[in-house]
PDB file of C-alpha atoms in Angstrom:
ATOM      1  CA  UNK A   9      84.242 -27.234 112.284  1.00  0.00           C
ATOM      2  CA  UNK A  10      84.973 -26.841 108.570  1.00  0.00           C
ATOM      3  CA  UNK A  11      83.166 -24.909 105.844  1.00  0.00           C
ATOM      4  CA  UNK A  12      83.722 -24.313 102.161  1.00  0.00           C
ATOM      5  CA  UNK A  13      82.913 -21.126 100.261  1.00  0.00           C
ATOM      6  CA  UNK A  14      83.927 -20.218  96.721  1.00  0.00           C
ATOM      7  CA  UNK A  15      86.437 -23.040  96.577  1.00  0.00           C
ATOM      8  CA  UNK A  16      88.158 -21.901  99.797  1.00  0.00           C
ATOM      9  CA  UNK A  17      88.243 -24.027 102.916  1.00  0.00           C
ATOM     10  CA  UNK A  18      87.683 -22.475 106.333  1.00  0.00           C
ATOM     11  CA  UNK A  19      88.361 -24.355 109.560  1.00  0.00           C
ATOM     12  CA  UNK A  20      87.620 -23.455 113.160  1.00  0.00           C
ATOM     13  CA  UNK A  21      89.646 -25.461 115.685  1.00  0.00           C
ATOM     14  CA  UNK A  22      89.544 -25.403 119.461  1.00  0.00           C
ATOM     15  CA  UNK A  23      92.991 -25.792 121.029  1.00  0.00           C
ATOM     16  CA  UNK A  24      93.682 -26.119 124.743  1.00  0.00           C
ATOM     17  CA  UNK A  25      96.687 -24.581 126.485  1.00  0.00           C
ATOM     18  CA  UNK A  26      97.225 -26.401 129.774  1.00  0.00           C
ATOM     19  CA  UNK A  27      99.918 -26.836 132.404  1.00  0.00           C
ATOM     20  CA  UNK A  28     100.777 -25.831 135.950  1.00  0.00           C
ATOM     21  CA  UNK A  29     100.369 -22.341 137.375  1.00  0.00           C
ATOM     22  CA  UNK A  30     103.089 -19.897 136.337  1.00  0.00           C
ATOM     23  CA  UNK A  31     104.470 -21.870 133.384  1.00  0.00           C
ATOM     24  CA  UNK A  32     103.796 -19.004 130.966  1.00  0.00           C
ATOM     25  CA  UNK A  33     100.658 -20.198 129.164  1.00  0.00           C
ATOM     26  CA  UNK A  34      99.105 -16.731 128.963  1.00  0.00           C
ATOM     27  CA  UNK A  35     102.402 -15.206 127.806  1.00  0.00           C
ATOM     28  CA  UNK A  36     102.695 -17.794 125.029  1.00  0.00           C
ATOM     29  CA  UNK A  37      99.181 -17.011 123.804  1.00  0.00           C
ATOM     30  CA  UNK A  38      99.756 -13.236 123.966  1.00  0.00           C
ATOM     31  CA  UNK A  39     102.971 -13.592 121.978  1.00  0.00           C
ATOM     32  CA  UNK A  40     101.408 -15.900 119.389  1.00  0.00           C
ATOM     33  CA  UNK A  41      98.193 -13.944 118.874  1.00  0.00           C
ATOM     34  CA  UNK A  42      99.251 -10.337 119.483  1.00  0.00           C
ATOM     35  CA  UNK A  43     103.063 -10.466 119.124  1.00  0.00           C
ATOM     36  CA  UNK A  44     103.224  -8.931 122.570  1.00  0.00           C
ATOM     37  CA  UNK A  45     105.069  -9.784 125.777  1.00  0.00           C
ATOM     38  CA  UNK A  46     104.796  -8.338 129.263  1.00  0.00           C
ATOM     39  CA  UNK A  47     106.478  -9.659 132.416  1.00  0.00           C
ATOM     40  CA  UNK A  48     103.437  -8.540 134.412  1.00  0.00           C
ATOM     41  CA  UNK A  49     100.523 -10.963 134.072  1.00  0.00           C
ATOM     42  CA  UNK A  50      97.974 -11.901 136.672  1.00  0.00           C
ATOM     43  CA  UNK A  51      97.227 -15.588 137.139  1.00  0.00           C
ATOM     44  CA  UNK A  52      94.386 -16.787 134.934  1.00  0.00           C
ATOM     45  CA  UNK A  53      91.206 -17.608 136.842  1.00  0.00           C
ATOM     46  CA  UNK A  54      89.117 -20.392 135.312  1.00  0.00           C
ATOM     47  CA  UNK A  55      89.599 -20.021 131.570  1.00  0.00           C
ATOM     48  CA  UNK A  56      90.405 -17.289 129.067  1.00  0.00           C
ATOM     49  CA  UNK A  57      90.095 -17.205 125.267  1.00  0.00           C
ATOM     50  CA  UNK A  58      91.980 -15.843 122.276  1.00  0.00           C
ATOM     51  CA  UNK A  59      91.485 -16.142 118.514  1.00  0.00           C
ATOM     52  CA  UNK A  60      94.266 -16.543 115.964  1.00  0.00           C
ATOM     53  CA  UNK A  61      93.541 -16.435 112.217  1.00  0.00           C
ATOM     54  CA  UNK A  62      95.975 -18.259 109.915  1.00  0.00           C
ATOM     55  CA  UNK A  63      96.076 -18.007 106.130  1.00  0.00           C
ATOM     56  CA  UNK A  64      97.366 -21.557 105.879  1.00  0.00           C
ATOM     57  CA  UNK A  65      97.651 -21.515 102.079  1.00  0.00           C
ATOM     58  CA  UNK A  66      95.934 -19.845  99.126  1.00  0.00           C
ATOM     59  CA  UNK A  67      92.819 -21.968  99.615  1.00  0.00           C
ATOM     60  CA  UNK A  68      92.679 -22.489 103.379  1.00  0.00           C
ATOM     61  CA  UNK A  69      91.906 -20.182 106.283  1.00  0.00           C
ATOM     62  CA  UNK A  70      92.201 -21.523 109.805  1.00  0.00           C
ATOM     63  CA  UNK A  71      90.781 -19.930 112.932  1.00  0.00           C
ATOM     64  CA  UNK A  72      92.286 -21.187 116.164  1.00  0.00           C
ATOM     65  CA  UNK A  73      90.250 -20.734 119.322  1.00  0.00           C
ATOM     66  CA  UNK A  74      92.881 -20.920 122.063  1.00  0.00           C
ATOM     67  CA  UNK A  75      91.577 -21.839 125.511  1.00  0.00           C
ATOM     68  CA  UNK A  76      93.904 -20.697 128.282  1.00  0.00           C
ATOM     69  CA  UNK A  77      93.117 -23.065 131.171  1.00  0.00           C
ATOM     70  CA  UNK A  78      94.139 -21.898 134.653  1.00  0.00           C
ATOM     71  CA  UNK A  79      96.957 -23.922 136.175  1.00  0.00           C
ATOM     72  CA  UNK A  80      94.959 -24.907 139.241  1.00  0.00           C
ATOM     73  CA  UNK A  81      92.018 -26.255 137.195  1.00  0.00           C
ATOM     74  CA  UNK A  82      93.473 -29.766 137.004  1.00  0.00           C
ATOM     75  CA  UNK A  83      92.255 -30.189 140.557  1.00  0.00           C
ATOM     76  CA  UNK A  84      88.681 -29.135 139.715  1.00  0.00           C
ATOM     77  CA  UNK A  85      85.771 -30.774 137.933  1.00  0.00           C
ATOM     78  CA  UNK A  86      85.310 -28.126 135.240  1.00  0.00           C
ATOM     79  CA  UNK A  87      88.056 -29.338 132.922  1.00  0.00           C
ATOM     80  CA  UNK A  88      85.694 -31.801 131.236  1.00  0.00           C
ATOM     81  CA  UNK A  89      83.534 -28.840 130.186  1.00  0.00           C
ATOM     82  CA  UNK A  90      86.554 -26.793 129.114  1.00  0.00           C
ATOM     83  CA  UNK A  91      88.042 -29.678 127.097  1.00  0.00           C
ATOM     84  CA  UNK A  92      84.842 -30.482 125.187  1.00  0.00           C
ATOM     85  CA  UNK A  93      85.214 -30.431 121.365  1.00  0.00           C
ATOM     86  CA  UNK A  94      88.941 -29.600 121.477  1.00  0.00           C
ATOM     87  CA  UNK A  95      90.977 -31.085 118.629  1.00  0.00           C
ATOM     88  CA  UNK A  96      94.475 -30.310 119.887  1.00  0.00           C
ATOM     89  CA  UNK A  97      96.412 -29.151 122.933  1.00  0.00           C
ATOM     90  CA  UNK A  98      99.605 -27.552 124.137  1.00  0.00           C
ATOM     91  CA  UNK A  99     100.906 -28.822 127.466  1.00  0.00           C
ATOM     92  CA  UNK A 100     103.304 -26.277 128.968  1.00  0.00           C
ATOM     93  CA  UNK A 101     105.995 -26.608 131.606  1.00  0.00           C
ATOM     94  CA  UNK A 102     108.637 -24.209 132.925  1.00  0.00           C
ATOM     95  CA  UNK A 103     112.212 -25.419 132.341  1.00  0.00           C
ATOM     96  CA  UNK A 104     113.346 -23.577 135.461  1.00  0.00           C
ATOM     97  CA  UNK A 105     110.988 -25.556 137.728  1.00  0.00           C
ATOM     98  CA  UNK A 106     111.248 -29.345 137.666  1.00  0.00           C
ATOM     99  CA  UNK A 107     107.950 -29.693 139.543  1.00  0.00           C
ATOM    100  CA  UNK A 108     106.053 -28.277 136.554  1.00  0.00           C
ATOM    101  CA  UNK A 109     107.566 -30.956 134.324  1.00  0.00           C
ATOM    102  CA  UNK A 110     106.620 -33.664 136.819  1.00  0.00           C
ATOM    103  CA  UNK A 111     103.019 -32.416 136.566  1.00  0.00           C
ATOM    104  CA  UNK A 112     102.954 -32.828 132.765  1.00  0.00           C
ATOM    105  CA  UNK A 113     102.098 -36.525 133.006  1.00  0.00           C
ATOM    106  CA  UNK A 114      99.044 -35.750 135.147  1.00  0.00           C
ATOM    107  CA  UNK A 115      97.869 -33.027 132.762  1.00  0.00           C
ATOM    108  CA  UNK A 116      98.267 -35.385 129.807  1.00  0.00           C
ATOM    109  CA  UNK A 117      96.410 -38.203 131.574  1.00  0.00           C
ATOM    110  CA  UNK A 118      93.600 -35.811 132.504  1.00  0.00           C
ATOM    111  CA  UNK A 119      93.401 -34.613 128.896  1.00  0.00           C
ATOM    112  CA  UNK A 120      93.305 -38.128 127.429  1.00  0.00           C
ATOM    113  CA  UNK A 121      90.597 -39.217 129.870  1.00  0.00           C
ATOM    114  CA  UNK A 122      88.259 -36.322 129.066  1.00  0.00           C
ATOM    115  CA  UNK A 123      88.428 -35.627 125.334  1.00  0.00           C
ATOM    116  CA  UNK A 124      88.892 -37.854 122.276  1.00  0.00           C
ATOM    117  CA  UNK A 125      88.721 -37.448 118.518  1.00  0.00           C
ATOM    118  CA  UNK A 126      85.636 -38.806 116.692  1.00  0.00           C
ATOM    119  CA  UNK A 127      87.654 -41.945 115.857  1.00  0.00           C
ATOM    120  CA  UNK A 128      88.243 -42.602 119.559  1.00  0.00           C
ATOM    121  CA  UNK A 129      91.924 -41.627 119.570  1.00  0.00           C
ATOM    122  CA  UNK A 130      93.494 -39.012 121.880  1.00  0.00           C
ATOM    123  CA  UNK A 131      93.691 -35.491 120.519  1.00  0.00           C
ATOM    124  CA  UNK A 132      97.213 -34.514 119.388  1.00  0.00           C
ATOM    125  CA  UNK A 133      99.229 -32.743 122.061  1.00  0.00           C
ATOM    126  CA  UNK A 134     102.460 -30.788 121.739  1.00  0.00           C
ATOM    127  CA  UNK A 135     104.729 -30.357 124.764  1.00  0.00           C
ATOM    128  CA  UNK A 136     106.208 -26.875 125.253  1.00  0.00           C
ATOM    129  CA  UNK A 137     109.401 -26.500 127.282  1.00  0.00           C
ATOM    130  CA  UNK A 138     108.832 -22.843 128.075  1.00  0.00           C
ATOM    131  CA  UNK A 139     111.201 -20.116 129.323  1.00  0.00           C
ATOM    132  CA  UNK A 140     114.074 -21.678 127.387  1.00  0.00           C
ATOM    133  CA  UNK A 141     115.878 -18.317 127.523  1.00  0.00           C
ATOM    134  CA  UNK A 142     116.555 -19.105 131.186  1.00  0.00           C
ATOM    135  CA  UNK A 143     118.756 -21.797 132.727  1.00  0.00           C
ATOM    136  CA  UNK A 144     116.980 -25.170 132.842  1.00  0.00           C
ATOM    137  CA  UNK A 145     116.692 -27.265 135.979  1.00  0.00           C
ATOM    138  CA  UNK A 146     117.824 -30.887 136.104  1.00  0.00           C
ATOM    139  CA  UNK A 147     117.650 -32.956 132.909  1.00  0.00           C
ATOM    140  CA  UNK A 148     115.137 -30.647 131.232  1.00  0.00           C
ATOM    141  CA  UNK A 149     117.716 -29.481 128.713  1.00  0.00           C
ATOM    142  CA  UNK A 150     118.450 -33.050 127.553  1.00  0.00           C
ATOM    143  CA  UNK A 151     117.026 -33.355 124.037  1.00  0.00           C
ATOM    144  CA  UNK A 152     117.312 -37.140 123.801  1.00  0.00           C
ATOM    145  CA  UNK A 153     115.500 -37.688 127.080  1.00  0.00           C
ATOM    146  CA  UNK A 154     112.678 -35.358 126.093  1.00  0.00           C
ATOM    147  CA  UNK A 155     112.369 -37.119 122.722  1.00  0.00           C
ATOM    148  CA  UNK A 156     112.009 -40.435 124.530  1.00  0.00           C
ATOM    149  CA  UNK A 157     109.575 -38.955 127.048  1.00  0.00           C
ATOM    150  CA  UNK A 158     107.305 -37.663 124.282  1.00  0.00           C
ATOM    151  CA  UNK A 159     107.274 -41.022 122.524  1.00  0.00           C
ATOM    152  CA  UNK A 160     106.441 -42.763 125.780  1.00  0.00           C
ATOM    153  CA  UNK A 161     103.654 -40.322 126.749  1.00  0.00           C
ATOM    154  CA  UNK A 162     102.225 -40.053 123.218  1.00  0.00           C
ATOM    155  CA  UNK A 163     103.012 -36.409 122.528  1.00  0.00           C
ATOM    156  CA  UNK A 164     102.988 -35.458 118.863  1.00  0.00           C
ATOM    157  CA  UNK A 165     106.112 -33.307 119.315  1.00  0.00           C
ATOM    158  CA  UNK A 166     107.905 -31.013 121.721  1.00  0.00           C
ATOM    159  CA  UNK A 167     109.455 -27.566 121.307  1.00  0.00           C
ATOM    160  CA  UNK A 168     111.588 -25.231 123.357  1.00  0.00           C
ATOM    161  CA  UNK A 169     109.719 -21.938 123.632  1.00  0.00           C
ATOM    162  CA  UNK A 170     110.177 -18.475 125.043  1.00  0.00           C
ATOM    163  CA  UNK A 171     107.402 -15.905 124.976  1.00  0.00           C
ATOM    164  CA  UNK A 172     109.891 -13.212 126.016  1.00  0.00           C
ATOM    165  CA  UNK A 173     112.307 -13.887 123.149  1.00  0.00           C
ATOM    166  CA  UNK A 174     109.670 -15.208 120.711  1.00  0.00           C
ATOM    167  CA  UNK A 175     111.319 -18.599 120.311  1.00  0.00           C
ATOM    168  CA  UNK A 176     109.627 -21.731 118.994  1.00  0.00           C
ATOM    169  CA  UNK A 177     105.987 -20.686 119.406  1.00  0.00           C
ATOM    170  CA  UNK A 178     105.068 -20.275 115.731  1.00  0.00           C
ATOM    171  CA  UNK A 179     106.859 -23.517 114.869  1.00  0.00           C
ATOM    172  CA  UNK A 180     105.040 -25.418 117.619  1.00  0.00           C
ATOM    173  CA  UNK A 181     101.672 -24.071 116.512  1.00  0.00           C
ATOM    174  CA  UNK A 182     102.318 -24.934 112.879  1.00  0.00           C
ATOM    175  CA  UNK A 183     103.280 -28.482 113.850  1.00  0.00           C
ATOM    176  CA  UNK A 184     100.084 -28.943 115.863  1.00  0.00           C
ATOM    177  CA  UNK A 185      97.829 -27.447 113.185  1.00  0.00           C
ATOM    178  CA  UNK A 186      99.409 -29.660 110.515  1.00  0.00           C
ATOM    179  CA  UNK A 187      98.622 -32.714 112.657  1.00  0.00           C
ATOM    180  CA  UNK A 188      95.040 -31.519 113.222  1.00  0.00           C
ATOM    181  CA  UNK A 189      94.552 -31.097 109.462  1.00  0.00           C
ATOM    182  CA  UNK A 190      95.984 -34.569 108.899  1.00  0.00           C
ATOM    183  CA  UNK A 191      93.501 -36.006 111.400  1.00  0.00           C
ATOM    184  CA  UNK A 192      90.662 -34.112 109.721  1.00  0.00           C
ATOM    185  CA  UNK A 193      91.584 -35.589 106.375  1.00  0.00           C
ATOM    186  CA  UNK A 194      91.777 -39.151 107.707  1.00  0.00           C
ATOM    187  CA  UNK A 195      88.397 -38.837 109.463  1.00  0.00           C
ATOM    188  CA  UNK A 196      86.641 -37.305 106.456  1.00  0.00           C
ATOM    189  CA  UNK A 197      88.211 -39.725 103.962  1.00  0.00           C
ATOM    190  CA  UNK A 198      88.816 -43.039 105.768  1.00  0.00           C
ATOM    191  CA  UNK A 199      90.839 -45.663 103.937  1.00  0.00           C
ATOM    192  CA  UNK A 200      88.878 -48.446 102.312  1.00  0.00           C
ATOM    193  CA  UNK A 201      88.875 -51.837 104.027  1.00  0.00           C
ATOM    194  CA  UNK A 202      90.746 -54.391 101.894  1.00  0.00           C
ATOM    195  CA  UNK A 203      88.811 -57.239 103.599  1.00  0.00           C
ATOM    196  CA  UNK A 204      85.428 -55.929 102.496  1.00  0.00           C
ATOM    197  CA  UNK A 205      83.627 -55.955  99.159  1.00  0.00           C
ATOM    198  CA  UNK A 206      80.890 -53.781  97.711  1.00  0.00           C
ATOM    199  CA  UNK A 207      77.308 -54.798  96.917  1.00  0.00           C
ATOM    200  CA  UNK A 208      74.821 -52.152  95.765  1.00  0.00           C
ATOM    201  CA  UNK A 209      77.327 -49.459  96.817  1.00  0.00           C
ATOM    202  CA  UNK A 210      77.295 -50.665 100.435  1.00  0.00           C
ATOM    203  CA  UNK A 211      80.458 -52.233 101.957  1.00  0.00           C
ATOM    204  CA  UNK A 212      79.951 -55.768 103.219  1.00  0.00           C
ATOM    205  CA  UNK A 213      82.464 -57.300 105.603  1.00  0.00           C
ATOM    206  CA  UNK A 214      84.047 -60.675 104.999  1.00  0.00           C
ATOM    207  CA  UNK A 215      82.640 -62.980 107.678  1.00  0.00           C
ATOM    208  CA  UNK A 216      86.001 -64.637 108.354  1.00  0.00           C
ATOM    209  CA  UNK A 217      87.291 -64.040 111.875  1.00  0.00           C
ATOM    210  CA  UNK A 218      90.668 -62.389 112.335  1.00  0.00           C
ATOM    211  CA  UNK A 219      92.978 -61.728 115.247  1.00  0.00           C
ATOM    212  CA  UNK A 220      93.431 -58.052 116.150  1.00  0.00           C
TER     213      UNK A 220
END
C-alpha cells in the first residue's frame, strides 16, 4: 500500500520471515527492529508481528510489517492466510544444521504456490544464511555454490547473517526493499508495448500473431 502526502511518499509493505524451527527468525527480527539480541527465545507459535519504519530517502518513508511465521507452519494449512498480500520474503536457514538448508526448497516452493505479485510473478525472496558467527556444516560456507543455488531457485539474493553479532541483516533488508520498490515502479508504470498503436488514447494491439 502506498500513499502520498505533501510531496512525500509513504509505503506499507508486508514481508514474510519463514524457515525451519530454530533457524533464528525471531532473533533476526528483534535485532533488525529493536537492535536487541537474547539467546533465550521461546519458539514462535503460529505467527508474530513487528513493525520497522525506514526513512528511505528525503521523500520516502517505508513501513515494513514483518510476519514471523512459526517453523512448523509449513506443514499446516494456515500459511495461505499468513502469506496473503505479502510483497517480499526472507527465507532463513541455520548454517550449523544442514537439514534446515535442505528445507529451504520446500519453503520457497510453498511460498511461490501461495502468493504472487499483481503481475503474476513470484514475490522477491532473499535467502539468509543465519548464525554465520558459528562454524558452518557441509558446503554451506561455499559462496559459489550458494550463488548458483539462488539463481536456480529464483532467490533475489542471499546474505550471511548473525543476529548475535549484528551481521548482514540491515544489508539484506535494504536489498529486499530496493527490489520491492523496483517492482512497485514497474507495476505502476508499465512499459509501453512497441507492437501497439494508440487511437483515441486507447492502445490497440497489432493483430499479427507472434511466437512467445
